[in-house]
Amino acid sequence: MSDPALAAILAAERTRRADQIGLLAGENHSAPEVRELLGSVFADKYAEGYPGRRHHTGCEQADAVETLAVERAKALFGAEHANVQPLSGTGAVLAAYAALLRPGDAVLAMSLAHGGHLSNGSAANFSGRWFDFSGYGVREDDGLIDLDQVRDLARAVRPKAIVAGSISYPRDVDWPAFRAIADEVGAYLVAAAAQTIGLVAGGAITSPVPCADVVCGVTHKVLGGPRGGLLLCRDELAERVDRAVFPFTQGGPAMNQIAAKALVLGRAAEPEFADYTARTVANARALGEGLAASGLRLLTGGTDTHLVTADARGLGLSGREAERRCEAVGLLIGRCAVPFHEVPPAEACGIRLGTAAVTTRGMGPEQMTELAELLGRVLRPADAKGAKGARGADGAEEVAERVRGLAQRYPVDAAVRESSVN
Ligand SMILES: *Cc1c(COP(=O)(O)O)cnc(C)c1O
């Protein structure tokens, strides 16, 4: 890298990535080959359109790589049609809505206060401005999606589409039940499956593909691939979905991103990936049990996915303050909404963790128990029984030391041969 300013930033980021332990729900560590493809000659290529019908010349290999990615996506998920061009997860959702809806249409989705993504009708997002969203949520007693409420709201608002899927709901989704409700009111069913599509690929949770009209996913979360979106649908909607991506919401696709998507969509079909997703879920269960043992209340009482969510109010902390304390010792966690306790999202009162990245590093249930103990020490009040909290400067330093040790024992690129790239 000949640019000294960039070289310094890059080196510092590499160190940060190696020294910290990432428990952010939507992050993973991509293999060097993914980053090699992102930096490949495909980065230069303009290829508006689709294989065999491009608006640019010189697209023979672009056609080949996109066809490979599409065929792999279809085979992996058992889908009739796949579109690998969305530049992001939000872009995939925008295109799904564009394929199925008109401005002003009624849409029923998980409310943001209960775990819906911004694209589920936030006023700050295109979705809230262009569609008429109603929000369903979870039950107060067990934290699980209230399907009776979904059905009642669907009957009342007669939505053109129902959206299922969330950024923080840690449980499997009852797709057939959503399908039945959508059929009853004549609505499309959209799966907002960005968080979990990788677990679906590995067979660790229920696939939305047989039930949903359009499935929106990303390749950078559990799949461990390049940042970017993915759409799956039935043949009947293929033309509408493709036109909704290009030319309706995007111009030229990022062919380098598509090449890297092809790589991970191929790898995800191998038995090793199914094993990885099973270990990712087992790790989330172990992490959740450890946090519960440290006195945190888990939302929904547990997890079926890579996500663990907990209520930080019992600790006397906001989600933001919990994030800050953890970051100070090298642990990256996120904050999230706690249903029925509305506070501004910038503070929040829940914490959200994901185990995709630590599982990629090779950690197992034993390390999850250790991480939960360290998290508990950082988050618990210092005056908790036995004064075991680590909020004091000394305790925090000791925790930071143990985090660094763990990070070194499970290096980010250990499992990978060549690490000269990026
Ligand atoms: C991560 C996520 C998104 C956003 O993906 P981006 O690539 O950041 O745009 C959208 N919806 C859900 C449910 C997600 O989990």
JSON list of C-alpha atoms in Angstrom, two decimals, residues 89-90 93-94 97 109-131 133 163 165-168 192 221 345-346 352:
[
{"chain": "A", "resi": 89, "resn": "GLY", "atom": "CA", "xyz": [-29.48, -6.41, 2.54]},
{"chain": "A", "resi": 90, "resn": "THR", "atom": "CA", "xyz": [-31.54, -3.24, 2.60]},
{"chain": "A", "resi": 93, "resn": "VAL", "atom": "CA", "xyz": [-35.63, -5.61, 0.75]},
{"chain": "A", "resi": 94, "resn": "LEU", "atom": "CA", "xyz": [-36.21, -2.44, -1.29]},
{"chain": "A", "resi": 97, "resn": "TYR", "atom": "CA", "xyz": [-41.07, -4.37, -2.02]},
{"chain": "A", "resi": 109, "resn": "ALA", "atom": "CA", "xyz": [-44.23, -6.43, 9.60]},
{"chain": "A", "resi": 110, "resn": "MET", "atom": "CA", "xyz": [-42.52, -6.88, 12.95]},
{"chain": "A", "resi": 111, "resn": "SER", "atom": "CA", "xyz": [-42.55, -3.53, 14.74]},
{"chain": "A", "resi": 112, "resn": "LEU", "atom": "CA", "xyz": [-39.17, -1.88, 15.24]},
{"chain": "A", "resi": 113, "resn": "ALA", "atom": "CA", "xyz": [-39.70, -1.85, 19.00]},
{"chain": "A", "resi": 114, "resn": "HIS", "atom": "CA", "xyz": [-39.93, -5.66, 18.94]},
{"chain": "A", "resi": 115, "resn": "GLY", "atom": "CA", "xyz": [-37.00, -6.33, 16.59]},
{"chain": "A", "resi": 116, "resn": "GLY", "atom": "CA", "xyz": [-38.01, -5.21, 13.12]},
{"chain": "A", "resi": 117, "resn": "HIS", "atom": "CA", "xyz": [-35.33, -3.80, 10.81]},
{"chain": "A", "resi": 118, "resn": "LEU", "atom": "CA", "xyz": [-35.44, -0.16, 9.64]},
{"chain": "A", "resi": 119, "resn": "SER", "atom": "CA", "xyz": [-36.88, -1.47, 6.36]},
{"chain": "A", "resi": 120, "resn": "ASN", "atom": "CA", "xyz": [-39.96, -2.64, 8.30]},
{"chain": "A", "resi": 121, "resn": "GLY", "atom": "CA", "xyz": [-41.51, 0.82, 8.20]},
{"chain": "A", "resi": 122, "resn": "SER", "atom": "CA", "xyz": [-39.15, 3.15, 10.04]},
{"chain": "A", "resi": 123, "resn": "ALA", "atom": "CA", "xyz": [-40.02, 6.80, 9.37]},
{"chain": "A", "resi": 124, "resn": "ALA", "atom": "CA", "xyz": [-36.32, 7.39, 8.68]},
{"chain": "A", "resi": 125, "resn": "ASN", "atom": "CA", "xyz": [-36.31, 4.76, 5.91]},
{"chain": "A", "resi": 126, "resn": "PHE", "atom": "CA", "xyz": [-37.88, 4.57, 2.43]},
{"chain": "A", "resi": 127, "resn": "SER", "atom": "CA", "xyz": [-40.20, 1.88, 3.74]},
{"chain": "A", "resi": 128, "resn": "GLY", "atom": "CA", "xyz": [-41.90, 4.17, 6.24]},
{"chain": "A", "resi": 129, "resn": "ARG", "atom": "CA", "xyz": [-42.31, 6.96, 3.72]},
{"chain": "A", "resi": 130, "resn": "TRP", "atom": "CA", "xyz": [-43.66, 4.92, 0.81]},
{"chain": "A", "resi": 131, "resn": "PHE", "atom": "CA", "xyz": [-45.77, 2.24, 2.44]},
{"chain": "A", "resi": 133, "resn": "PHE", "atom": "CA", "xyz": [-46.84, -0.21, 7.75]},
{"chain": "A", "resi": 163, "resn": "VAL", "atom": "CA", "xyz": [-42.98, -9.44, 6.33]},
{"chain": "A", "resi": 165, "resn": "GLY", "atom": "CA", "xyz": [-37.97, -11.89, 10.06]},
{"chain": "A", "resi": 166, "resn": "SER", "atom": "CA", "xyz": [-36.07, -9.64, 12.42]},
{"chain": "A", "resi": 167, "resn": "ILE", "atom": "CA", "xyz": [-32.70, -8.26, 13.38]},
{"chain": "A", "resi": 168, "resn": "SER", "atom": "CA", "xyz": [-32.79, -9.57, 16.94]},
{"chain": "A", "resi": 192, "resn": "ALA", "atom": "CA", "xyz": [-36.59, -10.74, 5.90]},
{"chain": "A", "resi": 221, "resn": "LYS", "atom": "CA", "xyz": [-23.56, -12.46, 8.08]},
{"chain": "A", "resi": 345, "resn": "PRO", "atom": "CA", "xyz": [-32.78, 3.19, 20.04]},
{"chain": "A", "resi": 346, "resn": "ALA", "atom": "CA", "xyz": [-29.57, 5.19, 20.54]},
{"chain": "A", "resi": 352, "resn": "ARG", "atom": "CA", "xyz": [-27.62, -8.43, 21.37]}
]
